[in-house]
XYZ file of C-alpha atoms in Angstrom:
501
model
C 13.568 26.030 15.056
C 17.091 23.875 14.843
C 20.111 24.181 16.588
C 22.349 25.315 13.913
C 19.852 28.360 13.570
C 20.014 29.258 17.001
C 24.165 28.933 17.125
C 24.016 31.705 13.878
C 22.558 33.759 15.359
C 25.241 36.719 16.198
C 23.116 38.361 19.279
C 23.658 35.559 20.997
C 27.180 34.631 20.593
C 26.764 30.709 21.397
C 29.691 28.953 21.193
C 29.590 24.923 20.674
C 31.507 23.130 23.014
C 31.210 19.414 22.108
C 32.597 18.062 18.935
C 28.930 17.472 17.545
C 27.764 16.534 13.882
C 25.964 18.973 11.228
C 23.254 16.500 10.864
C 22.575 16.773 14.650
C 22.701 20.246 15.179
C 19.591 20.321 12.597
C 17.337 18.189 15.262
C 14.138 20.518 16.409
C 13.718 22.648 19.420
C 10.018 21.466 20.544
C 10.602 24.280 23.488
C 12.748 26.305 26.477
C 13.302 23.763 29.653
C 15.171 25.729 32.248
C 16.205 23.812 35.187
C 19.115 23.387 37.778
C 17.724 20.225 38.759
C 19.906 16.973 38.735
C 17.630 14.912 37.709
C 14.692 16.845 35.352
C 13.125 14.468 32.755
C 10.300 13.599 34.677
C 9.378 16.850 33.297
C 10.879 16.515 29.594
C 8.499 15.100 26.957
C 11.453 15.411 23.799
C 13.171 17.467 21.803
C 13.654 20.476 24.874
C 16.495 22.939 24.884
C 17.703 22.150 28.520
C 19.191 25.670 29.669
C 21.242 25.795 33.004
C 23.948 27.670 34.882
C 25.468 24.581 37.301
C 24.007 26.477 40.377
C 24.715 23.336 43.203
C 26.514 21.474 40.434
C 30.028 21.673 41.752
C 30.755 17.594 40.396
C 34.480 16.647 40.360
C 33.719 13.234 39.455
C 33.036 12.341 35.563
C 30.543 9.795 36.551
C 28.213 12.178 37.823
C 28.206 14.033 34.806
C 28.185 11.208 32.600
C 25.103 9.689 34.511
C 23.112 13.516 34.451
C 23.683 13.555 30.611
C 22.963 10.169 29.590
C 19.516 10.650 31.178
C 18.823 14.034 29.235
C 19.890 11.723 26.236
C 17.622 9.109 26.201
C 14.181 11.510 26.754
C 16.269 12.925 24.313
C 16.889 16.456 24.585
C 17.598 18.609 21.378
C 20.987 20.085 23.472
C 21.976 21.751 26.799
C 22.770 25.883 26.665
C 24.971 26.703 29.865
C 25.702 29.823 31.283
C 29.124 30.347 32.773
C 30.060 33.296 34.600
C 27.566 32.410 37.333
C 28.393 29.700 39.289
C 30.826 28.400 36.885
C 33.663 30.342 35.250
C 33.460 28.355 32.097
C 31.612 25.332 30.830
C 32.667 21.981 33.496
C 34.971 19.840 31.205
C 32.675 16.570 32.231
C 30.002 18.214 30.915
C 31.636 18.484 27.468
C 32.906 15.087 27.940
C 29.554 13.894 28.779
C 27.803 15.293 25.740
C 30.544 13.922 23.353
C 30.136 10.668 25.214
C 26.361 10.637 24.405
C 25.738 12.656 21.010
C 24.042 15.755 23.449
C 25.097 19.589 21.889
C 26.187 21.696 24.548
C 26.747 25.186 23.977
C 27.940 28.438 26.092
C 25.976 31.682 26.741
C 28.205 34.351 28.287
C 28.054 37.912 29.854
C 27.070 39.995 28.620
C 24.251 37.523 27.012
C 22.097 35.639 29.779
C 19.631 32.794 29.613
C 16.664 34.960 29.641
C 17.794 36.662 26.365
C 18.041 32.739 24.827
C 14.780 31.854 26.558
C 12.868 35.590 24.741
C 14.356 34.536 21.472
C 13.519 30.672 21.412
C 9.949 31.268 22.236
C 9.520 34.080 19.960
C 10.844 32.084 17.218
C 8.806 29.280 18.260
C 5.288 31.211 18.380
C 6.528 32.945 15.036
C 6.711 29.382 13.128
C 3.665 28.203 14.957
C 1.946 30.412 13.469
C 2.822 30.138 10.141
C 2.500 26.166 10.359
C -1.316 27.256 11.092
C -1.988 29.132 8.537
C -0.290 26.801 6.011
C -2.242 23.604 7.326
C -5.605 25.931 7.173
C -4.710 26.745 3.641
C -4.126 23.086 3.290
C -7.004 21.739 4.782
C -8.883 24.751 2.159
C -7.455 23.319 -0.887
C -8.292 19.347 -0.050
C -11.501 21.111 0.731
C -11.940 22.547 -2.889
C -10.893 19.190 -4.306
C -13.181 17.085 -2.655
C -16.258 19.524 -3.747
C -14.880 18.760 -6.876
C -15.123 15.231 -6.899
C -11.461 13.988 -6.335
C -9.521 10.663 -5.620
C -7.786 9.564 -2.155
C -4.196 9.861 -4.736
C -5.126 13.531 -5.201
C -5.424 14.240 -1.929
C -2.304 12.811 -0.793
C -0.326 14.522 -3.368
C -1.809 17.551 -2.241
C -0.787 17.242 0.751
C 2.933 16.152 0.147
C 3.513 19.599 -1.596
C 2.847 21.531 1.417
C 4.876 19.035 3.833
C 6.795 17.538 1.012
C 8.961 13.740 1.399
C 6.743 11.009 0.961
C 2.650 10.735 2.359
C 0.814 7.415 2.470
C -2.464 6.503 3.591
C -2.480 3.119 5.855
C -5.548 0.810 6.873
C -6.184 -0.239 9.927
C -4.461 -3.581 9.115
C -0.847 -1.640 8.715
C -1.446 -1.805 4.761
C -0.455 0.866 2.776
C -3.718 1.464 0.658
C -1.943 4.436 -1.424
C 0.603 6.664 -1.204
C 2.859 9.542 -3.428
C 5.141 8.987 -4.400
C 3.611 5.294 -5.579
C 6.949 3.579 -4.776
C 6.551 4.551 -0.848
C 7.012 1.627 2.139
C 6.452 2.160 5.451
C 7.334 0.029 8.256
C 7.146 1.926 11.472
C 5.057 -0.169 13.929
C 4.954 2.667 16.591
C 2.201 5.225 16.653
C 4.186 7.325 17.917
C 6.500 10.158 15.831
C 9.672 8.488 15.355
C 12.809 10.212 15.807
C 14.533 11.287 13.000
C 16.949 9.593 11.297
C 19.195 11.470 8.371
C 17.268 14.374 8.638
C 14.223 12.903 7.926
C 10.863 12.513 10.108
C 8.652 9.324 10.115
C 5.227 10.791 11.633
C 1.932 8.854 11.661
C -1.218 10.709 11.975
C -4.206 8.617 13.095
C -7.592 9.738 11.163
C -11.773 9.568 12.096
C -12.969 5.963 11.849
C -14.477 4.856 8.777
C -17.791 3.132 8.987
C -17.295 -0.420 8.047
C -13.421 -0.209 7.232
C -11.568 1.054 10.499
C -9.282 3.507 11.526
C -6.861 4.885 8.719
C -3.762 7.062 9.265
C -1.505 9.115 7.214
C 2.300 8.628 7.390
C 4.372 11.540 6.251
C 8.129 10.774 5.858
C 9.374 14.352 5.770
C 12.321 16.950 6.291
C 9.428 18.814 9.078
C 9.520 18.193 12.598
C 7.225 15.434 14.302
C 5.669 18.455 15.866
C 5.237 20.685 12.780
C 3.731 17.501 10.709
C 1.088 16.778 13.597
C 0.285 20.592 13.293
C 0.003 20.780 9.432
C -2.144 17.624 9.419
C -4.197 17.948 12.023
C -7.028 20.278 9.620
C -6.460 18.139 6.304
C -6.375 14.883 8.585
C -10.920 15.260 8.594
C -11.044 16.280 4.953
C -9.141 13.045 3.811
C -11.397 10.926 6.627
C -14.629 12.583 4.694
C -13.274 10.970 1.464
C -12.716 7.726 2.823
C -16.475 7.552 3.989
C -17.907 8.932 1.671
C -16.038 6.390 -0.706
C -16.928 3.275 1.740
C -20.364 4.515 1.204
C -20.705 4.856 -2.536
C -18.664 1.662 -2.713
C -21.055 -0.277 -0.552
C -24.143 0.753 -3.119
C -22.418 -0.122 -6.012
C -21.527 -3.512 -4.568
C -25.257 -5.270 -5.927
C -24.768 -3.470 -9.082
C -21.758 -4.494 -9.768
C -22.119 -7.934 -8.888
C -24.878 -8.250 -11.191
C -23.137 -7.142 -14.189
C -20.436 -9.220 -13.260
C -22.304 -12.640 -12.681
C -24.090 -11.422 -15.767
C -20.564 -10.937 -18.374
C -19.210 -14.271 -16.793
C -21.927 -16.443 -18.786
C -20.661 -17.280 -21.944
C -24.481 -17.177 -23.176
C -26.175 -14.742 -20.459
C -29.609 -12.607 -21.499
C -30.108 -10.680 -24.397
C -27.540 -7.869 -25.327
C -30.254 -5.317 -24.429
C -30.606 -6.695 -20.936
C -26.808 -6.703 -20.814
C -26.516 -3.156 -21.820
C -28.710 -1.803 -19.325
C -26.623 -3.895 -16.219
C -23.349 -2.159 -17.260
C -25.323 1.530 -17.289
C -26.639 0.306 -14.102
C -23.257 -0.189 -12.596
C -22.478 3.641 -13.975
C -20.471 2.796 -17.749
C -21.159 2.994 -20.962
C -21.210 0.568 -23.052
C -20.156 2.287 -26.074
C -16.970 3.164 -24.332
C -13.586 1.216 -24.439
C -13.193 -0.828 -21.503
C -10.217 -2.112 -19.202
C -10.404 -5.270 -17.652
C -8.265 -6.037 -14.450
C -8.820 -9.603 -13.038
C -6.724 -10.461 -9.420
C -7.372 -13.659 -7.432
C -8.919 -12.744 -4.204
C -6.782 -12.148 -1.361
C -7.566 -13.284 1.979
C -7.884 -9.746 3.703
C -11.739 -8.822 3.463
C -10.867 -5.405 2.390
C -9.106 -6.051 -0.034
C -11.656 -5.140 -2.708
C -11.973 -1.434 -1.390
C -8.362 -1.082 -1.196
C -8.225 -1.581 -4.662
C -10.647 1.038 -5.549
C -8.886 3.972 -3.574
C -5.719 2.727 -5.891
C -7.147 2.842 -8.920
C -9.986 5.573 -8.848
C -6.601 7.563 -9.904
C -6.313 5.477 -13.418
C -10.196 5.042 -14.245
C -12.501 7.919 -13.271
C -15.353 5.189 -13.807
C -14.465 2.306 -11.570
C -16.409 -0.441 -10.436
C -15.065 -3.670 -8.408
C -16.215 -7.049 -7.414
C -15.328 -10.456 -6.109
C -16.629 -13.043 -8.070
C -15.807 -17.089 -8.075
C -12.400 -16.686 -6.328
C -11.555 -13.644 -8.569
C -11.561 -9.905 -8.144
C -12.778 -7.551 -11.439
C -12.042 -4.643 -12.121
C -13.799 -2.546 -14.418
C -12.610 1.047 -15.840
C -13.651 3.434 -18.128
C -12.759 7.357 -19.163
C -9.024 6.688 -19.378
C -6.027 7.826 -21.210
C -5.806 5.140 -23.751
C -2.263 5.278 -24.944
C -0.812 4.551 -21.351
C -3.369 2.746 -19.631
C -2.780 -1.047 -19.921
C 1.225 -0.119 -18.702
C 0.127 2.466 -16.255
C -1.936 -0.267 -14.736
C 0.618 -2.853 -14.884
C 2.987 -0.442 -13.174
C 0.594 0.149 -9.968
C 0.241 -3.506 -9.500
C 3.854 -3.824 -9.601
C 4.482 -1.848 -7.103
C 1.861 -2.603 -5.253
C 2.213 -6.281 -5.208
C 4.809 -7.483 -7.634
C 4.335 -11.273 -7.025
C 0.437 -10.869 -7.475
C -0.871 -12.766 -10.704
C -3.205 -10.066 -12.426
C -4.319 -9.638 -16.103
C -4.803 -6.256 -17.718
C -6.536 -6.428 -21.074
C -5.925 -3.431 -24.273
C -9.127 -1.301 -24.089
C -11.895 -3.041 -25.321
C -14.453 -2.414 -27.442
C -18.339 -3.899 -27.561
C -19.760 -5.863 -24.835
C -18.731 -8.928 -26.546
C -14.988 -8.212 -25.792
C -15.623 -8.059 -22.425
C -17.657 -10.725 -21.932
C -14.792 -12.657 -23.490
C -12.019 -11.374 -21.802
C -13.944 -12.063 -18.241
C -14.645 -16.050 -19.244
C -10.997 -16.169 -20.101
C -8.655 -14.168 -18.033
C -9.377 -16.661 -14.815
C -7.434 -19.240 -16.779
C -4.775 -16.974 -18.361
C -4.229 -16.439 -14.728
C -2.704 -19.175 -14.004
C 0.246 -18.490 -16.620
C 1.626 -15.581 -14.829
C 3.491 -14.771 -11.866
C 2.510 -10.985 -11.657
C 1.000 -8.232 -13.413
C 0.784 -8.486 -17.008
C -1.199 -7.122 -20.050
C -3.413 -10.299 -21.784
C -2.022 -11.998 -25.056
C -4.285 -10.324 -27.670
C -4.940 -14.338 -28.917
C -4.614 -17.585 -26.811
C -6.388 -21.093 -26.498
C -8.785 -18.970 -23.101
C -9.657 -16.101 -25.171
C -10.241 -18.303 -28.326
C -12.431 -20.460 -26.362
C -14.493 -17.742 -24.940
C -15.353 -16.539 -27.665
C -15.884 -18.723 -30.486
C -17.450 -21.947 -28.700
C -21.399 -22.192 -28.554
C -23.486 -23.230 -25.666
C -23.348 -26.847 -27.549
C -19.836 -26.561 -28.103
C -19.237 -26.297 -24.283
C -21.538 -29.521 -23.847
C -19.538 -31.393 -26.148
C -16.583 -30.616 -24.417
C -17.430 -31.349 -21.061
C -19.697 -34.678 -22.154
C -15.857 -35.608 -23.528
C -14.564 -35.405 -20.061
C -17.232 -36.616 -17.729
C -15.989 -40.188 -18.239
C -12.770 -39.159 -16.368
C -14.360 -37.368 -14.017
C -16.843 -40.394 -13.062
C -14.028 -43.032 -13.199
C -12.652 -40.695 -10.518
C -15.182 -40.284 -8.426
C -16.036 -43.946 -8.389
C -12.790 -45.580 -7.758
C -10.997 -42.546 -6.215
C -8.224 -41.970 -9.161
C -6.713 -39.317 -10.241
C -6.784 -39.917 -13.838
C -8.160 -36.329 -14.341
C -5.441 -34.703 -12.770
C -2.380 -37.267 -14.942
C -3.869 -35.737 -18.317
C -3.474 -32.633 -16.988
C 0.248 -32.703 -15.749
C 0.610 -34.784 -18.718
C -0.663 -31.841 -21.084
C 1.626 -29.138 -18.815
C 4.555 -30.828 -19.041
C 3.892 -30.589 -22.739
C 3.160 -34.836 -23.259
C 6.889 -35.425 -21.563
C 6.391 -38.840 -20.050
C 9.843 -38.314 -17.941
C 8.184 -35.043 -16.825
C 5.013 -35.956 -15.766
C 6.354 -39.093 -14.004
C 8.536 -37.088 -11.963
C 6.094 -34.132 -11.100
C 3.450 -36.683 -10.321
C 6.149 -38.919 -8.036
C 5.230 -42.373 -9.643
C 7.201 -45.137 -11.845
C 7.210 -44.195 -15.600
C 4.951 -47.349 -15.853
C 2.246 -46.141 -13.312
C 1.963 -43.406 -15.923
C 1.613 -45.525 -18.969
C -0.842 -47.372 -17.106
C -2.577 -44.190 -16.565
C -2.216 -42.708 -19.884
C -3.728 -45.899 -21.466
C -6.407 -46.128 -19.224
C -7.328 -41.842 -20.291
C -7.526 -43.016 -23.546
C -9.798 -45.647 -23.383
C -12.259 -43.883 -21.598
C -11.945 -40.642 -23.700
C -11.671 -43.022 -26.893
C -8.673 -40.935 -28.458
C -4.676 -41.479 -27.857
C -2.510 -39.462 -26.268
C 0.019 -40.017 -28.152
C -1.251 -38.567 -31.596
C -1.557 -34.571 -31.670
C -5.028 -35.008 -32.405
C -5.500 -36.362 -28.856
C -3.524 -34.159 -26.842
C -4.904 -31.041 -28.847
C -8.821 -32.496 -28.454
C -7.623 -32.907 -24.613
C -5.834 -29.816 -23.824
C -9.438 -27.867 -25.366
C -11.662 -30.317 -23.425
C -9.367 -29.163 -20.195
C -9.667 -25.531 -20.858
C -13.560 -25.739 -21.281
C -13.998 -27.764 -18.182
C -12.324 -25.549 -16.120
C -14.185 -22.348 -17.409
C -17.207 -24.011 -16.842
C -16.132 -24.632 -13.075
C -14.933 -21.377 -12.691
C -18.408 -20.407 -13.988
C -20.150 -22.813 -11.724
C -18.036 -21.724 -8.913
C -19.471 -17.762 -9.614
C -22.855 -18.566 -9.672
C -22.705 -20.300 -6.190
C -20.807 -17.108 -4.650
């Protein structure tokens, strides 16, 4: 119940006194608080229609007024009714002053209408929208219910349950991360358990859920038009079907971890066991190999959950999902898509999940092959990207991965190891010249600058590379043998670094 409902309500006759805002009169009535005490909010928890008739409240100073209001303000109250025609012939002027002074409604009940008759309407109003708030959250909690016998997804849920309270409902970890949310585009950054007051009409309401094994204590956060009170209420059933989801997903996720990590230890040898062998990891790990594939490869953040968190956002997009942390990197593996949107509908979570992440999203792919290629090279496309984006169809990585043998690779890296030993034995850094010398694209000026040494230094340097790699750096042969050697040697580190994860 609101003010502005109460004041239209023609039994009553309420007149407003104070020179309030629309927008205020819409705050909540929580309950009835009659009192003719001067000081009552040791007794006010929020949001309490004070209701009074001045009995022993003959003030003539302002102050006293202003002081007796400005406490009922900051509990706050939702407005003071006062009775005159008791002990007061009309409303007391610093009472109106008072609530002007400090944003409180006051309004006027008059004979032949008494305080008992705005008390009996209040509460029945009250009880009547109780009750409907219970059935609706029962009716709630019934259809989460039905969707999680179903087999549904933490974004399901939460949509559910923003078309019953409606605004904006997010799901945050125990960390103070949003993990999900509907609409996608949500942020939250109340700190305060508490229900926040509401601010343009709007309600900022946490719910705190069941712990989840492993993963903490989760809580929903409902911006909404409803009351703190009526968004506790309407939760409060649905608040143990969405905790049942998050275990039970914490516990699936935690069996599919070995699978997973198999498959994906497995895919990121360029020359792993036979195809058969392969086949039967990736039905393991609950896909088909027959099926197209998405590929999603993150760096690995520093927040140990980060993994799961991932999941719950995109068991939405892929209703075969498996994850795992691998080398540095986080895969992610989908399957039974919509293929004409997924590669942008991906991109677009990520986005707005974490704009400035690096991430590559690959097409769907087809054949084991594919994957296996796109997993060896979408480490290193990595590190040409700022954020999300879909992988180039054809680059040096992906041409690499897939069309160098096992020999090919030992060629490569028996190219480099002279570096790598000159460094090692004299502490150099000549590894680390050719490759700001290949990024800055063979720019002497460049690399001497981004490097912090005399343009001579560098020639030094760049000589020196060339006589132990026996090729010059300043033909296009070199630099192209070079910039290959580089881009095999740090796939094969990237490898080496998986296996000892």
């Amino acid at each position: 119940m609101q003010l502005d409902a109460l004041m239209a309500n023609e039994y009553l006759g309420l007149r407003l006194k104070t020179a309030t805002q629309t927008t205020r009169m819409r705050r909540p009535v929580s309950t009835v608080a009659p009192t003719e005490l001067i000081e009552p909010t040791a007794f006010l928890q929020g949001n309490e229609l004070v209701t009074l008739a001045g009995i022993a409240m003959n003030f003539q100073d302002s102050r006293t007024w202003d002081a007796y209001v400005e406490r009922l303000a900051q509990v706050p109250v939702a407005g003071i009714v006062f009775n005159s025609g008791i002990a007061h012939a009309a409303v007391p002027e610093g009472l109106i002053d008072a609530g002007n002074r400090f944003d409180v409604p006051v309004m006027e009940v008059s004979p032949p209408v008494n305080l008992l008759q705005v008390h009996r309407l209040v509460n029945d109003t009250l009880q009547s929208e109780n009750n409907a708030i219970l059935r609706t959250s029962l009716q709630l909690a019934d259809a989460c219910a039905e969707l999680e016998a179903r087999g549904t997804t933490v974004l399901e849920l939460l949509e559910q349950i923003r078309s019953v309270v409606g605004g904006e409902v997010g799901l945050i970890d125990s960390q103070g991360t949003m993990v999900a949310s509907r609409p996608s585009s949500m942020v939250w950054h109340v700190a305060n358990p508490r229900a926040a007051e509401p601010f343009d009409d709007v309600t900022e309401h946490l719910r705190h859920l069941n712990p989840v094994r492993g993963r903490g204590q989760f809580s929903i956060a409902v911006r909404s038009p409803n009351s703190a009170a009526a968004l506790d209420a309407l939760l409060g059933p649905v608040g143990s079907i969405v905790s049942l989801h998050l275990n039970s997903t914490a516990e699936q996720y935690g069996e599919e971890n070995d699978r997973m990590r198999a498959l994906v230890e497995q895919l990121r040898q360029p020359h792993g066991d036979t195809l058969r062998y392969t086949n039967k990891l990736m039905r393991t790990a609950g896909f088909d190999p027959r099926k197209p594939t998405v590929l999603v490869t993150v760096r690995t953040g520093t927040d140990a959950h980060d993994s799961w968190r991932m999941r719950l956002q995109f068991a939405d997009i892929f209703p075969a999902l498996g994850i795992s942390e691998s080398g540095g990197f986080l895969f992610v593996i989908g399957q039974d898509f919509d293929q004409a949107s997924v590669p942008r509908a991906v991109v677009h979570l990520l986005t707005e999940i974490a704009p400035r992440r690096p991430a590559i999203v690959t097409e769907p792919l087809h054949g084991l092959g594919s994957v296996r290629a796109a997993m060896l090279a979408s480490p290193q496309q990595l590190d040409r990207v700022t954020g999300p984006t879909v992988a180039r169809r054809f680059d040096l990585p992906s041409v690499l991965a897939t069309a160098l043998t096992s020999d090919g690779i030992e060629q490569a890296l028996q190219f480099l190891r002279p570096l790598d030993t000159y460094d090692r034995e004299n502490d150099s850094e000549l590894m680390g010249t050719l490759r700001s010398y290949l990024a800055a694209d063979a720019s002497p000026t460049r690399t001497a600058a981004a490097l912090f040494i005399h343009r001579n230094s560098l020639s030094y340097r760049l000589n020196r590379i060339g006589e132990l790699l026996g090729v010059s750096l300043h033909t296009l042969a070199g630099k192209t043998t070079s910039t290959v050697a580089l881009a095999v040697w740090d796939m094969h580190s990237a490898e080496d670094s998986a296996a000892r994860s």
